[in-house]
Amino acid sequence: ATVALMVFFTNSYRAMYYADVQERLTDEANLLASEILQLPEPERGGEALQKIVDRYAGALQSRITIIEPDGEVVAETEADPFTMENHLDRPEVQQVLNGETGYNIRYSTTKMMTMIYVAVAQEQNGMIERIVRLAKPLAQVENRITRIRNTILVAGIMTIIIAFFASWL
């Protein structure tokens, strides 16, 4: 019974933690998208946009990518946006273009690691002006889950030991 509870709690916590990360990244992406729209038109592109994205990436501790609706990367915090391939085929970008919030866990060819991606539309006058995408390394999320799993494991083993001694007595 204790082992079954340990597996149940671990899996439940994993699902809740992934949902929390997705929700937090979505909120942060929406905040950044609205902040960019508040800027004067000349500051919404080029070097000025890159500076804003770099500043937010440090504060949010996330990788940030700004993508045009045609898939062109116009700002990126961890690579040169001008050398990056078109992102139109990325699943999270396609979800945004279909009117949804983009969410995906996949391997990043830029970072050479698995990342959690969230993308939102930056809309103006009902049209998608740009796509704001935030990402975090999956390993960062998995480390937290591993610590919780270990805590649950220790608690479960302690419960089994206590139950054994109580039964023995």
mmCIF file of C-alpha atoms in Angstrom:
data_model
loop_
_atom_site.group_PDB
_atom_site.id
_atom_site.type_symbol
_atom_site.label_atom_id
_atom_site.label_comp_id
_atom_site.label_asym_id
_atom_site.label_seq_id
_atom_site.Cartn_x
_atom_site.Cartn_y
_atom_site.Cartn_z
ATOM 1 C CA ALA A 1 0.000 0.000 0.000
ATOM 2 C CA THR A 2 2.843 2.353 0.845
ATOM 3 C CA VAL A 3 4.619 1.648 -2.470
ATOM 4 C CA ALA A 4 1.382 2.223 -4.377
ATOM 5 C CA LEU A 5 0.893 5.544 -2.575
ATOM 6 C CA MET A 6 4.493 6.553 -3.298
ATOM 7 C CA VAL A 7 4.015 5.912 -7.039
ATOM 8 C CA PHE A 8 0.661 7.716 -7.024
ATOM 9 C CA PHE A 9 2.012 10.796 -5.228
ATOM 10 C CA THR A 10 5.112 10.957 -7.409
ATOM 11 C CA ASN A 11 3.077 10.798 -10.633
ATOM 12 C CA SER A 12 0.518 13.276 -9.321
ATOM 13 C CA TYR A 13 3.217 15.708 -8.290
ATOM 14 C CA ARG A 14 4.939 15.403 -11.687
ATOM 15 C CA ALA A 15 1.717 16.242 -13.530
ATOM 16 C CA MET A 16 0.943 19.175 -11.214
ATOM 17 C CA TYR A 17 4.480 20.545 -11.472
ATOM 18 C CA TYR A 18 4.468 20.394 -15.283
ATOM 19 C CA ALA A 19 1.113 22.202 -15.289
ATOM 20 C CA ASP A 20 2.512 24.861 -12.919
ATOM 21 C CA VAL A 21 5.578 25.402 -15.134
ATOM 22 C CA GLN A 22 3.360 25.684 -18.214
ATOM 23 C CA GLU A 23 1.054 28.173 -16.484
ATOM 24 C CA ARG A 24 3.945 30.288 -15.183
ATOM 25 C CA LEU A 25 5.675 30.384 -18.582
ATOM 26 C CA THR A 26 2.371 31.294 -20.241
ATOM 27 C CA ASP A 27 1.796 34.163 -17.794
ATOM 28 C CA GLU A 28 5.346 35.430 -18.298
ATOM 29 C CA ALA A 29 5.059 35.205 -22.099
ATOM 30 C CA ASN A 30 1.754 37.125 -22.030
ATOM 31 C CA LEU A 31 3.324 39.766 -19.788
ATOM 32 C CA LEU A 32 6.267 40.197 -22.155
ATOM 33 C CA ALA A 33 3.977 40.327 -25.199
ATOM 34 C CA SER A 34 1.884 43.094 -23.637
ATOM 35 C CA GLU A 35 5.005 44.992 -22.521
ATOM 36 C CA ILE A 36 6.371 44.954 -26.069
ATOM 37 C CA LEU A 37 3.048 46.278 -27.410
ATOM 38 C CA GLN A 38 3.263 49.212 -24.979
ATOM 39 C CA LEU A 39 6.523 50.351 -26.572
ATOM 40 C CA PRO A 40 6.641 52.999 -29.274
ATOM 41 C CA GLU A 41 6.669 51.445 -32.754
ATOM 42 C CA PRO A 42 10.415 52.037 -33.427
ATOM 43 C CA GLU A 43 11.353 50.117 -30.257
ATOM 44 C CA ARG A 44 9.369 47.014 -31.226
ATOM 45 C CA GLY A 45 12.011 45.716 -33.595
ATOM 46 C CA GLY A 46 15.690 45.359 -34.292
ATOM 47 C CA GLU A 47 18.297 46.067 -31.651
ATOM 48 C CA ALA A 48 15.821 47.733 -29.264
ATOM 49 C CA LEU A 49 13.648 44.601 -29.203
ATOM 50 C CA GLN A 50 16.710 42.408 -28.671
ATOM 51 C CA LYS A 51 17.751 44.501 -25.646
ATOM 52 C CA ILE A 52 14.291 44.177 -24.089
ATOM 53 C CA VAL A 53 14.258 40.421 -24.690
ATOM 54 C CA ASP A 54 17.739 40.045 -23.156
ATOM 55 C CA ARG A 55 16.671 42.024 -20.084
ATOM 56 C CA TYR A 56 13.533 39.944 -19.576
ATOM 57 C CA ALA A 57 15.402 36.661 -20.127
ATOM 58 C CA GLY A 58 17.663 37.462 -17.186
ATOM 59 C CA ALA A 59 14.765 38.408 -14.934
ATOM 60 C CA LEU A 60 12.617 35.413 -15.935
ATOM 61 C CA GLN A 61 15.516 32.963 -16.178
ATOM 62 C CA SER A 62 14.112 31.689 -19.458
ATOM 63 C CA ARG A 63 15.116 31.487 -23.077
ATOM 64 C CA ILE A 64 13.022 33.959 -25.085
ATOM 65 C CA THR A 65 12.348 33.921 -28.815
ATOM 66 C CA ILE A 66 10.265 36.465 -30.749
ATOM 67 C CA ILE A 67 8.900 35.056 -33.995
ATOM 68 C CA GLU A 68 7.064 36.693 -36.901
ATOM 69 C CA PRO A 69 3.838 34.955 -38.075
ATOM 70 C CA ASP A 70 5.753 33.724 -41.138
ATOM 71 C CA GLY A 71 8.253 31.925 -38.850
ATOM 72 C CA GLU A 72 11.138 34.391 -39.082
ATOM 73 C CA VAL A 73 13.004 34.765 -35.779
ATOM 74 C CA VAL A 74 13.490 38.471 -34.985
ATOM 75 C CA ALA A 75 14.882 38.237 -31.439
ATOM 76 C CA GLU A 76 16.465 35.384 -29.488
ATOM 77 C CA THR A 77 18.319 35.322 -26.195
ATOM 78 C CA GLU A 78 20.560 32.304 -26.700
ATOM 79 C CA ALA A 79 21.478 32.442 -30.389
ATOM 80 C CA ASP A 80 21.868 34.925 -33.220
ATOM 81 C CA PRO A 81 18.328 35.415 -34.580
ATOM 82 C CA PHE A 82 19.646 36.181 -38.056
ATOM 83 C CA THR A 83 21.313 32.778 -38.397
ATOM 84 C CA MET A 84 18.391 30.754 -37.047
ATOM 85 C CA GLU A 85 16.217 28.689 -39.321
ATOM 86 C CA ASN A 86 12.579 29.511 -39.915
ATOM 87 C CA HIS A 87 10.384 28.448 -36.950
ATOM 88 C CA LEU A 88 7.069 28.153 -38.792
ATOM 89 C CA ASP A 89 7.101 24.361 -38.507
ATOM 90 C CA ARG A 90 7.633 24.317 -34.724
ATOM 91 C CA PRO A 91 4.637 22.660 -33.012
ATOM 92 C CA GLU A 92 4.184 25.448 -30.433
ATOM 93 C CA VAL A 93 4.230 28.085 -33.212
ATOM 94 C CA GLN A 94 1.628 26.163 -35.207
ATOM 95 C CA GLN A 95 -0.594 25.943 -32.115
ATOM 96 C CA VAL A 96 -0.455 29.741 -31.717
ATOM 97 C CA LEU A 97 -1.288 30.251 -35.404
ATOM 98 C CA ASN A 98 -4.304 27.954 -34.858
ATOM 99 C CA GLY A 99 -5.565 30.227 -32.056
ATOM 100 C CA GLU A 100 -4.239 28.245 -29.092
ATOM 101 C CA THR A 101 -1.509 28.722 -26.538
ATOM 102 C CA GLY A 102 1.499 26.764 -27.767
ATOM 103 C CA TYR A 103 2.992 24.123 -25.466
ATOM 104 C CA ASN A 104 5.532 21.470 -26.283
ATOM 105 C CA ILE A 105 8.338 19.450 -24.758
ATOM 106 C CA ARG A 106 10.931 18.609 -27.404
ATOM 107 C CA TYR A 107 14.595 18.577 -28.308
ATOM 108 C CA SER A 108 16.101 21.971 -29.182
ATOM 109 C CA THR A 109 18.521 21.854 -32.096
ATOM 110 C CA THR A 110 19.865 25.268 -31.006
ATOM 111 C CA LYS A 111 20.547 24.340 -27.361
ATOM 112 C CA MET A 112 21.148 20.608 -27.987
ATOM 113 C CA MET A 113 18.869 19.633 -25.086
ATOM 114 C CA THR A 114 15.225 18.901 -24.364
ATOM 115 C CA MET A 115 13.256 22.039 -23.513
ATOM 116 C CA ILE A 116 9.752 22.955 -22.352
ATOM 117 C CA TYR A 117 8.291 25.547 -24.715
ATOM 118 C CA VAL A 118 5.334 27.890 -24.284
ATOM 119 C CA ALA A 119 4.297 30.308 -27.021
ATOM 120 C CA VAL A 120 1.618 33.009 -27.073
ATOM 121 C CA ALA A 121 0.308 35.407 -29.668
ATOM 122 C CA GLN A 122 1.178 39.074 -29.451
ATOM 123 C CA GLU A 123 -1.990 40.483 -30.977
ATOM 124 C CA GLN A 124 -2.902 43.935 -32.153
ATOM 125 C CA ASN A 125 -6.273 44.778 -33.695
ATOM 126 C CA GLY A 126 -7.215 41.098 -33.697
ATOM 127 C CA MET A 127 -4.198 40.072 -35.783
ATOM 128 C CA ILE A 128 -1.112 38.181 -34.668
ATOM 129 C CA GLU A 129 1.738 40.665 -34.797
ATOM 130 C CA ARG A 130 4.345 38.304 -33.383
ATOM 131 C CA ILE A 131 4.716 35.129 -31.386
ATOM 132 C CA VAL A 132 6.438 35.306 -27.995
ATOM 133 C CA ARG A 133 7.993 32.005 -26.961
ATOM 134 C CA LEU A 134 9.609 31.157 -23.614
ATOM 135 C CA ALA A 135 11.526 27.983 -22.865
ATOM 136 C CA LYS A 136 13.222 26.265 -19.946
ATOM 137 C CA PRO A 137 15.502 23.226 -19.991
ATOM 138 C CA LEU A 138 13.603 20.056 -19.092
ATOM 139 C CA ALA A 139 16.544 18.997 -16.905
ATOM 140 C CA GLN A 140 15.876 22.015 -14.657
ATOM 141 C CA VAL A 141 12.281 20.865 -14.142
ATOM 142 C CA GLU A 142 13.246 17.205 -13.751
ATOM 143 C CA ASN A 143 15.777 18.085 -11.005
ATOM 144 C CA ARG A 144 12.961 19.524 -8.908
ATOM 145 C CA ILE A 145 10.778 16.487 -9.519
ATOM 146 C CA THR A 146 13.658 14.175 -8.578
ATOM 147 C CA ARG A 147 14.120 15.960 -5.252
ATOM 148 C CA ILE A 148 10.417 15.576 -4.451
ATOM 149 C CA ARG A 149 10.467 11.928 -5.581
ATOM 150 C CA ASN A 150 13.398 11.263 -3.244
ATOM 151 C CA THR A 151 11.572 12.922 -0.351
ATOM 152 C CA ILE A 152 8.500 10.768 -1.006
ATOM 153 C CA LEU A 153 10.728 7.677 -1.240
ATOM 154 C CA VAL A 154 12.414 8.379 2.105
ATOM 155 C CA ALA A 155 9.047 9.034 3.746
ATOM 156 C CA GLY A 156 7.687 5.791 2.299
ATOM 157 C CA ILE A 157 10.667 3.743 3.490
ATOM 158 C CA MET A 158 10.409 5.299 6.952
ATOM 159 C CA THR A 159 6.696 4.408 7.028
ATOM 160 C CA ILE A 160 7.461 0.805 6.053
ATOM 161 C CA ILE A 161 10.167 0.541 8.728
ATOM 162 C CA ILE A 162 7.881 2.002 11.424
ATOM 163 C CA ALA A 163 5.039 -0.316 10.348
ATOM 164 C CA PHE A 164 7.399 -3.313 10.424
ATOM 165 C CA PHE A 165 8.593 -2.551 13.969
ATOM 166 C CA ALA A 166 5.062 -1.823 15.157
ATOM 167 C CA SER A 167 3.898 -5.160 13.741
ATOM 168 C CA TRP A 168 6.897 -6.976 15.205
ATOM 169 C CA LEU A 169 6.229 -5.553 18.677
#
